[in-house]
Every structure is written in C-alpha cells, then in structure tokens.
XYZ file of C-alpha atoms in Angstrom:
632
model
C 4.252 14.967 -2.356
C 2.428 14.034 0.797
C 0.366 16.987 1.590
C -1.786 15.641 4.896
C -3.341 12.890 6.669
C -6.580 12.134 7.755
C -7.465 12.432 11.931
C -10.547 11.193 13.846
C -11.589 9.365 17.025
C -11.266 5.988 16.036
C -14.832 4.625 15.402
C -15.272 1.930 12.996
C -17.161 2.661 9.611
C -16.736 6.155 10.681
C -15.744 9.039 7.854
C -12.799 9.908 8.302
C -11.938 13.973 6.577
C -9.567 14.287 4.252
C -6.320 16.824 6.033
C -4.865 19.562 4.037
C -1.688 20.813 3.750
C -0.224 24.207 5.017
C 2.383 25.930 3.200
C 4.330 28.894 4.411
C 7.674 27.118 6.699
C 10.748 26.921 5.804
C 13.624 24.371 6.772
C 16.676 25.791 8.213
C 19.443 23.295 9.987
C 20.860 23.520 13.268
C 22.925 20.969 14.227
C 24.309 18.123 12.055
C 25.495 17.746 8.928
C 24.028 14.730 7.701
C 26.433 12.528 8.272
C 26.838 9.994 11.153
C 29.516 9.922 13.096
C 31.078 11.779 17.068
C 30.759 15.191 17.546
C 33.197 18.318 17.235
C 32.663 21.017 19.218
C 32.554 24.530 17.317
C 29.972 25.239 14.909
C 26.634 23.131 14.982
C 25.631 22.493 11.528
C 29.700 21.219 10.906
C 29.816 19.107 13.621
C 28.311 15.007 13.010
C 25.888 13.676 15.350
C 24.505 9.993 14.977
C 21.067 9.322 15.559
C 19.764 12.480 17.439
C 16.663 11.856 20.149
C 14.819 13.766 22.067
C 15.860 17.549 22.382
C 15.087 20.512 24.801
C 15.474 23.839 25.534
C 16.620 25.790 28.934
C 15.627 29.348 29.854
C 18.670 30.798 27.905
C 17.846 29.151 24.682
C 20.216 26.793 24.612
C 19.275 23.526 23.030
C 20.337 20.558 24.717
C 20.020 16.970 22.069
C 20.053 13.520 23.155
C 22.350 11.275 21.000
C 22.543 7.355 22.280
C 24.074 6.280 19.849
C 27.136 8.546 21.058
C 26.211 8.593 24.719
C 26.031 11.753 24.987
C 24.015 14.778 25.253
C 25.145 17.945 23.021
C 24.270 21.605 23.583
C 24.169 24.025 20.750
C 23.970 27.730 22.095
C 21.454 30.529 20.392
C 25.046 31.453 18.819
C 25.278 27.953 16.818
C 27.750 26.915 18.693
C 28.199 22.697 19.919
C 29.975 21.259 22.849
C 29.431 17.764 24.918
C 27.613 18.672 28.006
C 26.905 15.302 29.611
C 29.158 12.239 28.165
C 31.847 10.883 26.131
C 31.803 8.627 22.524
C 34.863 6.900 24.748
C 33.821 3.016 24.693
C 30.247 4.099 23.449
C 29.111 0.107 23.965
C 26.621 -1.098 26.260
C 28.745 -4.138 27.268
C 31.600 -1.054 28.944
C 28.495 -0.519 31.074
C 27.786 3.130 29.425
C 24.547 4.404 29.492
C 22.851 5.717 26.090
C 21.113 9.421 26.784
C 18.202 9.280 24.802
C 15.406 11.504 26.587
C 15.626 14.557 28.220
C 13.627 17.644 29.541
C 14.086 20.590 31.378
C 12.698 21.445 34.862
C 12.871 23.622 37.889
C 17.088 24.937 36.524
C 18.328 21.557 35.529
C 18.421 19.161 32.606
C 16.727 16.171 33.673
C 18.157 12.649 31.347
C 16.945 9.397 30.996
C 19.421 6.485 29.843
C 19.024 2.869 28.653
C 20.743 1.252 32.016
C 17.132 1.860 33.757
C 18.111 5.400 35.423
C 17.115 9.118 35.402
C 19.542 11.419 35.956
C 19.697 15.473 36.752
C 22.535 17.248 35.665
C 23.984 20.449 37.611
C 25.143 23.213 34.744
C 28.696 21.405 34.428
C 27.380 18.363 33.444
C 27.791 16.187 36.591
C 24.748 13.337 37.001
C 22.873 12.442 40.292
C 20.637 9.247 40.234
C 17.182 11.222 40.879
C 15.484 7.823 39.711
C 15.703 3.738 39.287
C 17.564 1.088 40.840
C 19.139 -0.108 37.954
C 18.363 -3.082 35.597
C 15.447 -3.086 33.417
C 11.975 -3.693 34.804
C 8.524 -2.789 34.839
C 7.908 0.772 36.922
C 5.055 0.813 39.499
C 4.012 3.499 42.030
C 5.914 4.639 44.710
C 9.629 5.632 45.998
C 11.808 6.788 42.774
C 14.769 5.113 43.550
C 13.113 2.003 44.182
C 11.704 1.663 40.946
C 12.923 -0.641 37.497
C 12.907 0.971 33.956
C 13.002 -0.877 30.574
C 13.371 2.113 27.870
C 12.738 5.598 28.782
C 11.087 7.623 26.023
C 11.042 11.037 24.989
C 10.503 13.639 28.770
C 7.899 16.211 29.175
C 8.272 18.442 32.291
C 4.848 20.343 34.037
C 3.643 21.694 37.307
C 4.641 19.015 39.076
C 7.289 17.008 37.709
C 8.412 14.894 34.719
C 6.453 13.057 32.772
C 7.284 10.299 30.005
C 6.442 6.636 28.206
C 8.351 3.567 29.215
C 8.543 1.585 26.053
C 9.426 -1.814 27.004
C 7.333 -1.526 29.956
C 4.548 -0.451 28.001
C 3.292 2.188 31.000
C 3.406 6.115 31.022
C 4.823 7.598 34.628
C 5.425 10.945 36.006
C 8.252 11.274 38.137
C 8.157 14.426 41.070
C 12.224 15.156 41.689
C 11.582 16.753 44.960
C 9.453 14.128 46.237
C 11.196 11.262 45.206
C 8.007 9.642 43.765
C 6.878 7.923 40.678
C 3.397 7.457 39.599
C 1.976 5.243 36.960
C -0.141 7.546 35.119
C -1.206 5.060 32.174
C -0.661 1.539 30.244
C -1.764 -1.472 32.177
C 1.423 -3.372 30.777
C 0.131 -3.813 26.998
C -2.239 -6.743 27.855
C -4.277 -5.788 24.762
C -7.052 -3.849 26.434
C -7.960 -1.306 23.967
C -7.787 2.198 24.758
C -11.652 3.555 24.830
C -13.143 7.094 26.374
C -14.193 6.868 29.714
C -11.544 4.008 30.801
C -8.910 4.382 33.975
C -5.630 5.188 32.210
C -4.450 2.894 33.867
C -6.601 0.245 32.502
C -5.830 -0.222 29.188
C -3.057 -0.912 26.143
C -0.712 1.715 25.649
C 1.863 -0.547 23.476
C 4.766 2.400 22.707
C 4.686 5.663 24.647
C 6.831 7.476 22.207
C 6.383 11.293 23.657
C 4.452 12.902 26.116
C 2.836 16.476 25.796
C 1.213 18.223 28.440
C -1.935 20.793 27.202
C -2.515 23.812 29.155
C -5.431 22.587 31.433
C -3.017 19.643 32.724
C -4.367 16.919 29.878
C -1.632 14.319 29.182
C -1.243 13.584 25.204
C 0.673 10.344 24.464
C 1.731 8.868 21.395
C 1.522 5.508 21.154
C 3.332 4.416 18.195
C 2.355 0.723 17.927
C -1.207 1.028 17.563
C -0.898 5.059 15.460
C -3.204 6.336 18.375
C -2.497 10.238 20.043
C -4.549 9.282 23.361
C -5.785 12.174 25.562
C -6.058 11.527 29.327
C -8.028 13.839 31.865
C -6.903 15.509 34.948
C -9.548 12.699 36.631
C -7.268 9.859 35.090
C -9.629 9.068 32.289
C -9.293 8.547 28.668
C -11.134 11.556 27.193
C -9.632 10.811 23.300
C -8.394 8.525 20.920
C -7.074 10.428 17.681
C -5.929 7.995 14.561
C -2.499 9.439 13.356
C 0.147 7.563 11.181
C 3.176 6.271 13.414
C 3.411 9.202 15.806
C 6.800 9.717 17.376
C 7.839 13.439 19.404
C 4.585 15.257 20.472
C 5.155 19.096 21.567
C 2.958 22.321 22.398
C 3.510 25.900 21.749
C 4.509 28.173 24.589
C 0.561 28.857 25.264
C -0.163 25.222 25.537
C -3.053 25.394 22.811
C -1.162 23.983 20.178
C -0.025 20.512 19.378
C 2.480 19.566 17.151
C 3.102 15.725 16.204
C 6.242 13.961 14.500
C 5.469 10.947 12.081
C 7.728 8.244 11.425
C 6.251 8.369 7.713
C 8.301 11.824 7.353
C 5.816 14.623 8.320
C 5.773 16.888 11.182
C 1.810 18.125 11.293
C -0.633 20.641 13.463
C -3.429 18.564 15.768
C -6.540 19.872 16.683
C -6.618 18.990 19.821
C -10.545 19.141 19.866
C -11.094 16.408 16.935
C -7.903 15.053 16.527
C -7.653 16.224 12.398
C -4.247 17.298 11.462
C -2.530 19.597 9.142
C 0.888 18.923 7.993
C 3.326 21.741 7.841
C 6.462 20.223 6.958
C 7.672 16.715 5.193
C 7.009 14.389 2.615
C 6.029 10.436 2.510
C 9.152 8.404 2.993
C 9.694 5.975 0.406
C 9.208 2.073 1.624
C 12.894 1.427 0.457
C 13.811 4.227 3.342
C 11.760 2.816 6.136
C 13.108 -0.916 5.111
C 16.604 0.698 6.028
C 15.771 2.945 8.788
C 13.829 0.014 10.369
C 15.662 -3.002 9.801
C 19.563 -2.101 9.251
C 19.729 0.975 11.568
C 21.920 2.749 8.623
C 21.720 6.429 7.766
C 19.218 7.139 4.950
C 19.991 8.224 1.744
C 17.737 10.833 1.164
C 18.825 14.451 1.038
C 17.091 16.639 3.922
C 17.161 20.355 2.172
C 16.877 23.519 3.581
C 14.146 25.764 2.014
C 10.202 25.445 1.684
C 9.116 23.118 4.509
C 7.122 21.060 1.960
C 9.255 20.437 -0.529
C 11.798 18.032 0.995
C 12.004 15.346 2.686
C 12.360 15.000 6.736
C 13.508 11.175 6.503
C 12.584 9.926 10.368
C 11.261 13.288 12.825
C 11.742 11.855 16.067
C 12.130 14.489 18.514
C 9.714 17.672 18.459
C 10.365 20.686 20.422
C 8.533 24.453 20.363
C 10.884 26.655 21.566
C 9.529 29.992 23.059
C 9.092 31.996 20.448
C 6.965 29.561 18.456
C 9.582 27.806 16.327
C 9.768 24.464 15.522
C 12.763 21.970 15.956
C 12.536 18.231 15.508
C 15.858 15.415 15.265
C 15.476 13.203 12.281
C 17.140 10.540 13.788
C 18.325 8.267 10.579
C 19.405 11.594 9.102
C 21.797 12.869 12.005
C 20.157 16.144 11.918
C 18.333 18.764 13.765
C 16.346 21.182 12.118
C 13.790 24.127 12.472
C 10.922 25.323 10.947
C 9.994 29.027 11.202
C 7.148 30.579 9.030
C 8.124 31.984 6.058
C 9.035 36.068 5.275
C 7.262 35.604 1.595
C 3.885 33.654 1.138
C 4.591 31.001 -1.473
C 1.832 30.686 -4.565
C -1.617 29.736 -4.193
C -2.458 26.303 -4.443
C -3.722 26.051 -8.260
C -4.634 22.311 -8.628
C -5.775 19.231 -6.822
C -3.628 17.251 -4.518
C -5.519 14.717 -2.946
C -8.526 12.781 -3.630
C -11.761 12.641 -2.258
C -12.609 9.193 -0.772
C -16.523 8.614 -1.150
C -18.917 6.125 -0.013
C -20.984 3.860 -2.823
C -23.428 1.973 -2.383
C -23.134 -1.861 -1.876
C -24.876 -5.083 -1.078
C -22.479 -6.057 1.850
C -22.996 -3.910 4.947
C -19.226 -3.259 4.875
C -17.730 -0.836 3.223
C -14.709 1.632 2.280
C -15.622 4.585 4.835
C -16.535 8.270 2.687
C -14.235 10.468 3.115
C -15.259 14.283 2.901
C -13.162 16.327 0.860
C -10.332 18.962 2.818
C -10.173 23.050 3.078
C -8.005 22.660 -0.034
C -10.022 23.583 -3.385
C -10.120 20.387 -5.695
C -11.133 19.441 -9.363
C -12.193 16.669 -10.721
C -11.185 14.575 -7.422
C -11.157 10.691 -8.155
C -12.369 8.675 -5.295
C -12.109 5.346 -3.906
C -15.373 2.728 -3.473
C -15.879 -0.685 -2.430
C -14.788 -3.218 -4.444
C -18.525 -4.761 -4.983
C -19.866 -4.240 -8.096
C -17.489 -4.146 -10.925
C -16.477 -1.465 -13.443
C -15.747 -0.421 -16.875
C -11.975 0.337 -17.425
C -11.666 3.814 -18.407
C -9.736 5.440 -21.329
C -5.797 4.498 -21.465
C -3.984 7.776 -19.868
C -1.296 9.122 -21.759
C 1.482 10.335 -19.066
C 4.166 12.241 -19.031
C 8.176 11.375 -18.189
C 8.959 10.506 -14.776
C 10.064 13.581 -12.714
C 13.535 12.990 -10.690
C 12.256 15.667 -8.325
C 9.325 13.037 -7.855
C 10.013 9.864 -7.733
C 7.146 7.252 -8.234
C 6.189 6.083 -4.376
C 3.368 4.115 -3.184
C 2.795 3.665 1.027
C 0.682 1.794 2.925
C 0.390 1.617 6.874
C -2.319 -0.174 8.436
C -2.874 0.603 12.241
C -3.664 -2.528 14.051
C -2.884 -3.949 17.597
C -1.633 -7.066 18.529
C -4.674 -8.643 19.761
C -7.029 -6.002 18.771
C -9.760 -6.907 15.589
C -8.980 -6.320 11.895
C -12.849 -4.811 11.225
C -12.792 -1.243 11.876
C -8.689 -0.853 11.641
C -7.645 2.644 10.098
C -4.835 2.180 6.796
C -3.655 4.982 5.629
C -2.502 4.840 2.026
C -0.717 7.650 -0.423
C 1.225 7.882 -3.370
C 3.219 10.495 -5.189
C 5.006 10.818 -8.623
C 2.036 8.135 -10.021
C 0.705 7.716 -13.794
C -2.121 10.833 -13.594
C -5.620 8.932 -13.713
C -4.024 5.715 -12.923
C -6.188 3.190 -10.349
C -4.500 2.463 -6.919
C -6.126 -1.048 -5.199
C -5.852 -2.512 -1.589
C -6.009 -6.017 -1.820
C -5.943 -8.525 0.973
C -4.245 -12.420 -0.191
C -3.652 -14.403 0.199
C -7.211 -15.007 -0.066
C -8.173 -12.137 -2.969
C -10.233 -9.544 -1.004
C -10.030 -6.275 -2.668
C -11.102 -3.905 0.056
C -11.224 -0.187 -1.711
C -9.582 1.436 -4.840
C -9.793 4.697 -6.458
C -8.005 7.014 -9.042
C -4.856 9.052 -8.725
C -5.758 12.878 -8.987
C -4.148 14.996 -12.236
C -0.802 15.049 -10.630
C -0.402 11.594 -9.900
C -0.984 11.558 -6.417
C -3.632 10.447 -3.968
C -3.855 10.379 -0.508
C -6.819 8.749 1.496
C -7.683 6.933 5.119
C -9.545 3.438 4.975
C -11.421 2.145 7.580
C -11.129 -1.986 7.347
C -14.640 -3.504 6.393
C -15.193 -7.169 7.962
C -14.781 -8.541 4.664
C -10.894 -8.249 4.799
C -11.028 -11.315 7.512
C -10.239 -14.295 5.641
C -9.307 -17.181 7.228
C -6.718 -17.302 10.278
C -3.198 -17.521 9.255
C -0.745 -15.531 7.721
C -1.769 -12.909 5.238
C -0.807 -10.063 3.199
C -2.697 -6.942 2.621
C -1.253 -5.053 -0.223
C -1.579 -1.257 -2.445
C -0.830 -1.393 -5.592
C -0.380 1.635 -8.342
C 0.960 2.344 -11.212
C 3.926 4.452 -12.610
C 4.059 6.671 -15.548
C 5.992 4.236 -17.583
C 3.438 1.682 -16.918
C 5.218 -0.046 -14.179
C 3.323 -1.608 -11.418
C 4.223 -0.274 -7.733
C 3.159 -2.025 -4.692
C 3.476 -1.898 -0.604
C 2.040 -4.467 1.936
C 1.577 -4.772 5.348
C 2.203 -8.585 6.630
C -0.930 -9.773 9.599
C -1.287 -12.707 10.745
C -5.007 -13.852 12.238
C -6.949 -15.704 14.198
C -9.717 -17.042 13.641
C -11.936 -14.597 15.512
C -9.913 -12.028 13.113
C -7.692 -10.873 15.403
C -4.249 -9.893 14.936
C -1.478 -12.097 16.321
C 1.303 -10.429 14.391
C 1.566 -7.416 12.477
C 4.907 -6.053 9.963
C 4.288 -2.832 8.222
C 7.689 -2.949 7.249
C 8.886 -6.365 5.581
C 7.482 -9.822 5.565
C 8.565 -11.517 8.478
C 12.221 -13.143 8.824
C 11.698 -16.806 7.058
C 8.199 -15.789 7.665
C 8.521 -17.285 11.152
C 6.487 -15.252 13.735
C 5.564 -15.427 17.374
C 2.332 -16.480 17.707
C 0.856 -16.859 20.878
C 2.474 -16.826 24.883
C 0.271 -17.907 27.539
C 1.048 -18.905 31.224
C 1.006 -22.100 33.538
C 0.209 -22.953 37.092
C 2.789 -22.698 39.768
C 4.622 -26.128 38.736
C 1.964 -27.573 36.965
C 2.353 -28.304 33.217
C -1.815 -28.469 32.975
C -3.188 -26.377 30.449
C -6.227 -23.565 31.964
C -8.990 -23.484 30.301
C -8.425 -19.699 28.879
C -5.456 -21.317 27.012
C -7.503 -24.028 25.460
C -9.752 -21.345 24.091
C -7.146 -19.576 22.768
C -5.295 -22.368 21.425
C -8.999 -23.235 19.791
C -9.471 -19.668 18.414
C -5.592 -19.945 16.589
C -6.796 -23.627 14.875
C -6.701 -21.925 11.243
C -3.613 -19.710 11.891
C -2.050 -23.013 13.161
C -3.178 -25.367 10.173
C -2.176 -22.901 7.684
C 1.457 -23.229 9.287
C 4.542 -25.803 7.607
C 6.164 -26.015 11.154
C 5.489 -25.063 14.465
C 7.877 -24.645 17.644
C 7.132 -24.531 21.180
C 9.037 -23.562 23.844
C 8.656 -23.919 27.414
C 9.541 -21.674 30.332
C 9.540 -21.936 34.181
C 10.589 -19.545 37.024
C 14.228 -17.844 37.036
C 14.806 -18.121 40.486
C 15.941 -21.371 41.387
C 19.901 -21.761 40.981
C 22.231 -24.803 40.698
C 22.686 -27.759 38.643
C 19.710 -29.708 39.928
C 17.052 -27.224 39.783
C 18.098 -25.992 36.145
C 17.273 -29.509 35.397
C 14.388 -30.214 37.124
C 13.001 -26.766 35.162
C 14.006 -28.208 32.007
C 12.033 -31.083 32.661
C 9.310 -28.958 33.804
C 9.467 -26.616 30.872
C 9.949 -29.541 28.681
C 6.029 -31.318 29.964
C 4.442 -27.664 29.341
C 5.475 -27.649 25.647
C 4.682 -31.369 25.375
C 0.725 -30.810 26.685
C 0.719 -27.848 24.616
C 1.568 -30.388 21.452
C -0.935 -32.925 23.069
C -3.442 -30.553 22.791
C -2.931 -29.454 19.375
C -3.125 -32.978 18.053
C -5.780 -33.774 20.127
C -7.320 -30.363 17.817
C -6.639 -32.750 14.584
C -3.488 -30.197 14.120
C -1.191 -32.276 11.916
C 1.563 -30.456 10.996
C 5.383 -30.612 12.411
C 5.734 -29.457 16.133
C 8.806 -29.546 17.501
C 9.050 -28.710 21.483
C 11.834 -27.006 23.679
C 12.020 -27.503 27.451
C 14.099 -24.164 27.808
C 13.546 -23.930 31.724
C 14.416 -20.567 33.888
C 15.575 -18.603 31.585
C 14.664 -14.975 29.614
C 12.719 -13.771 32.469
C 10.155 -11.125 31.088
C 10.952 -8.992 34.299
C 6.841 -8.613 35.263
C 6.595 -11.164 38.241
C 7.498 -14.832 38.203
C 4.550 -15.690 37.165
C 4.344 -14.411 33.698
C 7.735 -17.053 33.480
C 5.658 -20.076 33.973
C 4.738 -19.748 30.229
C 5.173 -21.525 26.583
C 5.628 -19.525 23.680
C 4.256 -20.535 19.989
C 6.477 -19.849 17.409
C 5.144 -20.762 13.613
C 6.842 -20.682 9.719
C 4.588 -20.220 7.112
C-alpha cells in the first residue's frame, strides 16, 4: 500500500523528506457505477458515466461533471439524483462536429464549460450555451479580445475574483478569461519551448508543458499542475514564479472553502494534502496503481479493471483521480476517469487503529568517492523500526541472510513503480524518480539501474511488510552516452520472482532528454527526435541547428534508421505551389542528411519532402521546419 510521497522545491542533490500517510477518510460513491457507458437519469450511483472530467459545484450543492467522452455535462442533486444538463450521447463523434465538455467551473450564477472544438461556453440554468470565448479551430491563445482568441485543449476551470482561470494543454499556456470583459490574458507558459520553470522568472517566461488544473490560494496565488514535467508551480500576484513543488503526475488541484488548503490528484492513484509553504504532501486517500493499469489507462483508453471500494480511504484503490473538487463543507470529491466514477471522501465517525509498524523506508545518504550521489532522505512523522535505506551504488556489499517470506496476499498484490520526472529538453542530473513497491518479499533489495549502459544509481531494502517507498534525485552518473536508454527498478516477490518497471529516455549528448515514456517502450522504438526551423524559403541550415544536430551525434549513431521529413508554409494553395513546397521541403531534409554525413553519421537516412502540410498552428514560421524521426 502506497502510504505517501515525497515533496520539495526541486533542487538537485537536495534531500528530499520522506511523506506520511493520514488515515481517518472514508470512500463513499456518488455518481457512477463503474461501468462505462451513457447516462440514465434517476439515481446517481445506478446511472453509467464514461470517463468523468472535471466536476463543480453551484451554490445549491448541486454537482455538475464533465463527461467528453459522452458530450455531455451531468448534474447530480444533494438528493443523489442525475439528469443531462448540457448535451446529448446522440452522434457523440467529433467528425458530427459535437463538442466534448471536459472542463467546467462555476462563476458569478452560471456554469461556465470548456469543449474540445476550441470554445468556452456559459450555460443559463436550462442548459442553453452562449459562445463567451474562441473563434473556433484549435490554436495557440494570446492576450486580448475573448472571442478573438484560438484554443487547442481546455483543461480543468478554476473561477476567482475576477474571472476564470485554466491550462491550455496543447497550447502549453495557462489563461484567465474575465466573462464580463470579454478578455483573455496569458497568465503563464511561454509555449513549452523548454525554458525551465525557476523562482523569480515572468510566468510567462518559461515551460509549462501540461496545465492539468488550476487552483487559486486565498491571497490570489495561482497553483498549476503541470503534469509533464510532475511540477505544482506557484505564481505571485506580481506574475512571478514564487515555487516549484516535485509531485508525481499531478492531475485536478483544489482548495478548501478557506483557501488554505490544497488538495492534489495523482495519476499514480492518490489524492494527497500540500503544504502549500514547502510543497511536502500527505496522502489521504489511494493506493499505487499497478504498471499493468497505467499501460491500459494510457495506451488503450479502456476502463480499468481494478475494483474502486467504498470504505477506509486507504485501503482501495482510486485507479486514475482526475478531477478534484472541495465542496463547502470540506468534503472531498474527485472523477476517476478510467473508472467511470465519482467519489467522496469525508473524515471518518471512528478513528481507525494506530499505526503499529513501519511502512516506508528511510532513504539515507553514504558516503562515496564520486561527488554524485542517491540524495538522504529524512525519515516521515510516521514512527518506524528497523527502516532499510537506499545508498549509492559505489562500494559494494555483502549479501545478507536469505529471507524466509510468507504466501502472497490477494489483498496485496506484488507491485513495483517507477516514475521519473524529466522534461523534454531539460538535463537528466538532478531529475526527481519516485519509486515504491507494495506486496514485496519482506527484506528483499529493490535496484534502479540505468542500461543500457549498467549504471546502478541507488538501491535499498524493502521494510518488514514488503514495501518501500522513496524519492531519488538523479546523480550525473546516470548520463551514459546519447541514445536511447532504459532506466529500470527492479524487486523481488515473495515467491522469489523478479518484478521490474522502467522508464524509456532517450539523450543527447549534453544529457539531455529528447524523449521520455514512463509508460511503455516506444512504438517499434521509433521516437521523434529533434524539430528545428528554416529560413523563409531557404533550405540552409542556421547555425543553432548545426549545434544541435552536433550535440544529438551519439543519440544519432546509436540509431538503425533515421527519417527526415521536411515542412514548408501552409498557406500557399493550388497544384503548382504544393509542388514547388514539396520540392522545397524535399532540399531541407536533403541538407539536413548532408549534414549528418558530413558528421561521419553512417547509418540509413531516408528523407521526405512533405511540403505545406500539418501546420503546428503557432505562426508560419514554426512550419518552415524538418522533423528527425529515429528507430533504435
């Protein structure tokens, strides 16, 4: 059982505490029944829902849910009662032209909804839509007149003094939108050009890859979850970043009624408590989802199948929280959107036991003759004994006795997770990756191993339950050579069995990331390696992208094949100027390839002259581009 996380500013060879857990919620359902499908009005928990979004509440109490995948929004009354307020499942298909509901708030007596044609609607109390924002089409949103502007994937809505506030995912940008002004302001995200968020920066300066949610604190701070790069970023009233908080895939972000307490959502199956002061968090609800589970929920979109159950908060699974609400009187509700659920957690009428044994270890420091190391961790509020800890793989050790374990627990399966949190672009040194395990041989050593050069990076020892739980900080060690690479946790189960989960990264050779899967290796281990951008109709390579191109030479010799693919401007029309950008295309990819052999880069490139077409939506000139695609 996943018990908590570690939080902190992320500073590289920093310790990093270890979180505890907080017992004392309980699970109770209130809409869905766990099973995908249209809704029926009548009773909440009977009715199906598909994959729920964001949710809100108005002054009544009603809740109101977002569900795309059903375009429509439900509302379930204080009473438990469901009915379609905004919608119809009626040719539920993006190619009909229906729009997808997926984030919502409520502000100044009406529900406010943003939908996946580019437009934000508000909707009087019968359910009836007015256009309050976007042009439609997808594009990048900028400053000025609402109805002017382009959206690419409205995330989860916030409302304050003031307006609405939210992330645009595919624009990479968070924007508050002020209904009665008919304005939009860029708030944050400078378009995810890689700039990494740092105190002190403009907002508006740096990489916010996926604005997930948006919360609002009580002095007018903005918290945003950027789910990418497992950051909760704070920014001022001034415009500034005042925080960076590590914390493991964040997804729906939501205060209590005083505005003091934060609340996050984890895509690893916890919903936790944030200090808002140091970023550490407590988790109140949830346990690890399995890698099997994410595979699915990532990849084939299914329903999981895991069993959400009502009762002690942590002692079942949440599957995906998505959506995170605080309704008024301090409870809890959050969507699990691969579970077709919404649920709530309210604090328990009867304490549960004290805590009577260790639950997570205590990562710890050793000394070393390379300057990097696995970070110390310092242990939590939670009383331990004899806590194993994890230490630089340097100097090698003495295996201990053999561990006689007992019979696998069905209520616990063996479960091993890793997540490393890493930006594209960003540097490996210094990366946070979380790793935990559950249901494990008691005793048993856990490893994280980078290939496919063998690095070991840190291990350590289960605790007496089988379980561990730490954060590691990535020492400059872990960068190999550029190229693709594999950086895996391994443990073992109480039959013996070996367990393992990786994260897939591919590097340069200044060890930065190119490509990152936490997930699955990637899809005939083909990946997108580098884009870069071209003179108005030249096919002359800057001299930024020959240092790049110089920086990739070991993630590019490492590769069996390599594609490029050239681009031009999506503006011209007619038979003669598609072909004259083919051509045009065509001579970027070829002085790409030039270049590359002119490296000594001898493997297979093949080249594309694709002309105007897949326009990114961010200005012509980010068209004029090539695109490096390799297979390892």
């Amino acid at each position: 059982m996943l018990t908590a996380f570690a939080a902190a500013p992320p500073t590289a060879g920093a310790a990093l505490p270890m979180p505890s857990a907080e017992p004392g919620m309980t699970v109770s359902f209130v809409a869905g029944n766990q099973h995908q499908g249209p809704p029926t009005p009548g009773p909440a928990t009977s009715s199906h829902l598909f994959q729920p979004a964001d949710i809100a509440f108005d002054p009544a109490g009603n809740l109101y849910v977002a569900d795309p995948e059903n375009c429509v929004v439900e509302k379930v009354t204080p009473a438990g009662q469901l009915s379609v307020f905004v919608g119809s499942t009626a040719g539920c298909t993006p190619r009909n032209g229906v729009d997808k509901y997926g984030s919502l708030t409520w502000w100044e007596g009406n529900l406010y909804i943003g939908g996946s044609l580019g437009y934000i609607y508000r909707a009087d109390a019968n359910g009836n839509l007015t256009v309050v924002a976007g042009s439609g089409g997808q594009g990048v949103p900028g400053t000025g007149p609402a109805l002017s502007q382009q959206f690419t994937l409205p995330m989860q809505m916030t409302s304050y003094a003031g307006g609405i506030y939210f992330g645009d995912k595919g624009a990479s940008k968070v924007v508050k939108l002020d209904p009665v002004a008919g304005q939009v302001t860029v708030i944050g995200g400078d378009g995810g050009t890689g700039t990494q968020a740092q105190v002190g920066l403009p907002a508006t300066q740096v990489s916010i890859v996926n604005p997930a949610d948006v919360a609002i604190g009580k002095d007018g701070s903005v918290f945003v979850a950027d789910n990418d790069t497992g950051t909760i970023l704070r920014i001022g009233t001034d415009g500034l970043i005042k925080d960076t908080f590590f914390h493991p895939m964040p997804f729906g972000l939501g205060f209590d009624p005083t505005g003091s307490t934060l609340y996050a959502a984890s895509g690893y199956g916890t919903i936790s408590r944030v200090d808002t002061t140091t970023g550490a968090f407590t988790v109140v609800a949830g346990m690890p989802l399995p890698k099997s589970a994410r595979e699915q929920a990532g990849l084939a979109r299914q329903p999981l199948t895991i069993e959400v159950k009502a009762g002690p908060a942590l002692e079942t699974m949440l599957g995906f929280p998505f959506g995170l609400e605080v309704a008024a009187n301090g409870e809890i509700y959050s969507s699990l959107a691969m579970s077709a659920l919404v649920i709530k957690l309210t604090k328990a009428a009867v304490p549960p036991p004290p805590f009577t044994g260790p639950d997570t270890p205590v990562v710890t420091a050793a000394p070393s003759v390379s300057p990097s190391v696995a970070p110390s961790v310092s242990p939590s509020a939670v009383p331990t004994s004899a806590a194993p800890s994890v230490v630089p793989s340097v100097v090698p050790t003495t295996p201990g006795p053999v561990v006689t374990s007992p019979a696998p627990d069905p209520a616990n399966p063996p479960q091993i997770n890793l997540n490393l949190q890493l930006a594209v672009d960003a540097p490996l040194t210094g990366a946070r990756a979380t790793v935990s395990g559950g249901g494990l041989q008691p005793s048993s050593p856990y490893t994280l191993t980078m290939y496919s050069t063998p690095v070991e990076v840190a291990r350590g020892t289960t605790n007496a339950a089988g379980a561990f739980n730490a954060v590691i900080t990535m020492p400059a060690k872990a960068c190999v050579r550029g190229g693709a690479h594999r950086l895996v946790l391994t443990g073992t189960a109480p039959g013996g069995a070996k367990l393992e989960d990786s994260s897939y990264v591919v590097l340069d050779d200044t060890c930065k990331a190119k490509s990152i899967n936490n997930v699955t290796a990637p899809v005939n281990n083909t990946v997108t390696l580098q884009s870069f951008t071209f003179p108005r109709l030249s096919a002359k390579l800057r001299p930024k992208a020959q240092r790049t191109l110089r920086d990739l030479r070991g993630a590019l010799t490492s590769a069996k094949a390599i594609t490029i693919t050239g681009y031009t401007e999506t503006d011209s029309k007619g038979k003669a100027a598609t072909r004259a950008n083919k051509r045009l295309a065509l001579k970027r990819a070829d002085a790409v390839r030039a270049h590359l052999r002119k490296m000594g880069i001898t493997v297979p490139i093949s080249t594309v002259g694709a002309g105007g077409v897949n326009g990114l939506g961010q200005g012509q000139k980010f068209n004029r581009r090539v695109v490096i695609v390799v297979r390892y």
